[in-house]
CSV table of C-alpha atoms in Angstrom, one decimal:
chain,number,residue,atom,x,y,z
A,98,UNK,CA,19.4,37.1,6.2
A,99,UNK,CA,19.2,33.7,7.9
A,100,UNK,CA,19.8,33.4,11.6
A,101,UNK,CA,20.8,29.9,13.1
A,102,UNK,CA,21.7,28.4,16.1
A,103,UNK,CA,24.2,25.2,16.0
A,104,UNK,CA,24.3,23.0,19.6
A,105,UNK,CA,27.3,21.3,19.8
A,106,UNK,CA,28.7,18.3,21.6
A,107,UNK,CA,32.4,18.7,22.2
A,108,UNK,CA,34.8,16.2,23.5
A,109,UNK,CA,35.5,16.0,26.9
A,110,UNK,CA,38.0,19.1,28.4
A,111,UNK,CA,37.8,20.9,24.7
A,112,UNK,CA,34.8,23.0,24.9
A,113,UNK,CA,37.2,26.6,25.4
A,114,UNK,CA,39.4,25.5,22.6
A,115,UNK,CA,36.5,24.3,20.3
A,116,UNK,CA,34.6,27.6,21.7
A,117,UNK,CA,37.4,29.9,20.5
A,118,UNK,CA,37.9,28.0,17.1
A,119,UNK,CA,34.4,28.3,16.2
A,120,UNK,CA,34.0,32.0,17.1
A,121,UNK,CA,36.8,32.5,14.4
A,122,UNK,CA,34.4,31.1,11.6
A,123,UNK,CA,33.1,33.6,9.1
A,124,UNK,CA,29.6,33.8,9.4
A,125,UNK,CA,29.5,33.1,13.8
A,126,UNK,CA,28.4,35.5,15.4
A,127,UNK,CA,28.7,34.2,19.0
A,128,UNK,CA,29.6,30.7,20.9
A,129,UNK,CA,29.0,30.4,24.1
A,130,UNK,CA,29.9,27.5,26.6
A,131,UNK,CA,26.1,25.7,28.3
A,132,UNK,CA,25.2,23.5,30.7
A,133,UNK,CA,22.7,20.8,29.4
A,134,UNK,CA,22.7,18.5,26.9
A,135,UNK,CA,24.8,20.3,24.4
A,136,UNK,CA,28.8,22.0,25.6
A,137,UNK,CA,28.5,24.8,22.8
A,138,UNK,CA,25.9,26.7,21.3
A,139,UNK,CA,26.7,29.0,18.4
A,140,UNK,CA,24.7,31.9,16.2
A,141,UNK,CA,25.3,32.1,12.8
A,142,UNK,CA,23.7,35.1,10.6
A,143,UNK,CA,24.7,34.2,6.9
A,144,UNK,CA,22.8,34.8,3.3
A,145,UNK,CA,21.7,31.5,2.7
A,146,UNK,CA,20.1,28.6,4.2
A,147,UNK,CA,23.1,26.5,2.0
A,148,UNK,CA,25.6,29.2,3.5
A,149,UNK,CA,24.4,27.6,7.6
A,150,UNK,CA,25.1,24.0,5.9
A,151,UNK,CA,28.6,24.9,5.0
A,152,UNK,CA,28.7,26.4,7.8
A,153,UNK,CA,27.9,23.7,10.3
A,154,UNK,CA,28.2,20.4,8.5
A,155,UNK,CA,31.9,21.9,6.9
A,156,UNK,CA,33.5,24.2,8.9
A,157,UNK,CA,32.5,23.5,12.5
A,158,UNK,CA,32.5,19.6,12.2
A,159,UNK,CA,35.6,19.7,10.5
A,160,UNK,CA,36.5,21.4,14.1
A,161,UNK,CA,38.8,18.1,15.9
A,162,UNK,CA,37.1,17.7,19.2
A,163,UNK,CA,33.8,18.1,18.2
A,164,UNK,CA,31.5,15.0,18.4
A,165,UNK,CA,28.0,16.2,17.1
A,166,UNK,CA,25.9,18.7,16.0
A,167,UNK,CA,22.2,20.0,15.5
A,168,UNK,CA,21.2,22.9,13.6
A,169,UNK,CA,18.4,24.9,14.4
A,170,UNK,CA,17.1,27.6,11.5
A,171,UNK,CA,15.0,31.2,13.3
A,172,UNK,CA,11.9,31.6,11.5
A,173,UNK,CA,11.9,35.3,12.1
């Protein structure tokens, strides 16, 4: 199993909608709205390290309102 968190920079005003669009994504475990840098930070829990790219360079940047991303793999 690979664990990964995902920051994401959202638009301005469309951090709950992106929040409750991303939770919906198979594979998300949990998004929760930050202060800081990043608006969104998300935890995935898939099969494959190929599975978190689909899931965050596909799925959640296909997402309208979201500007950025960064990915960050758990080593244990």
């Amino acid at each position: 199993m690979v664990t990964a968190f995902i920051m994401i920079k959202a638009n301005t005003g469309e951090a709950d909608r992106l929040r409750d669009s991303i939770q919906t994504i198979e594979g998300v475990q949990s998004a929760y709205i930050v202060a800081g840098d990043v608006d969104i930070i998300a935890k995935a829990q898939v099969e494959t390290p190929a599975a978190v790219k689909e899931i965050a360079a596909t799925k959640i940047q296909g997402v309208d309102g979201v500007e950025n991303t960064q990915t960050y793999i758990a080593m244990d």
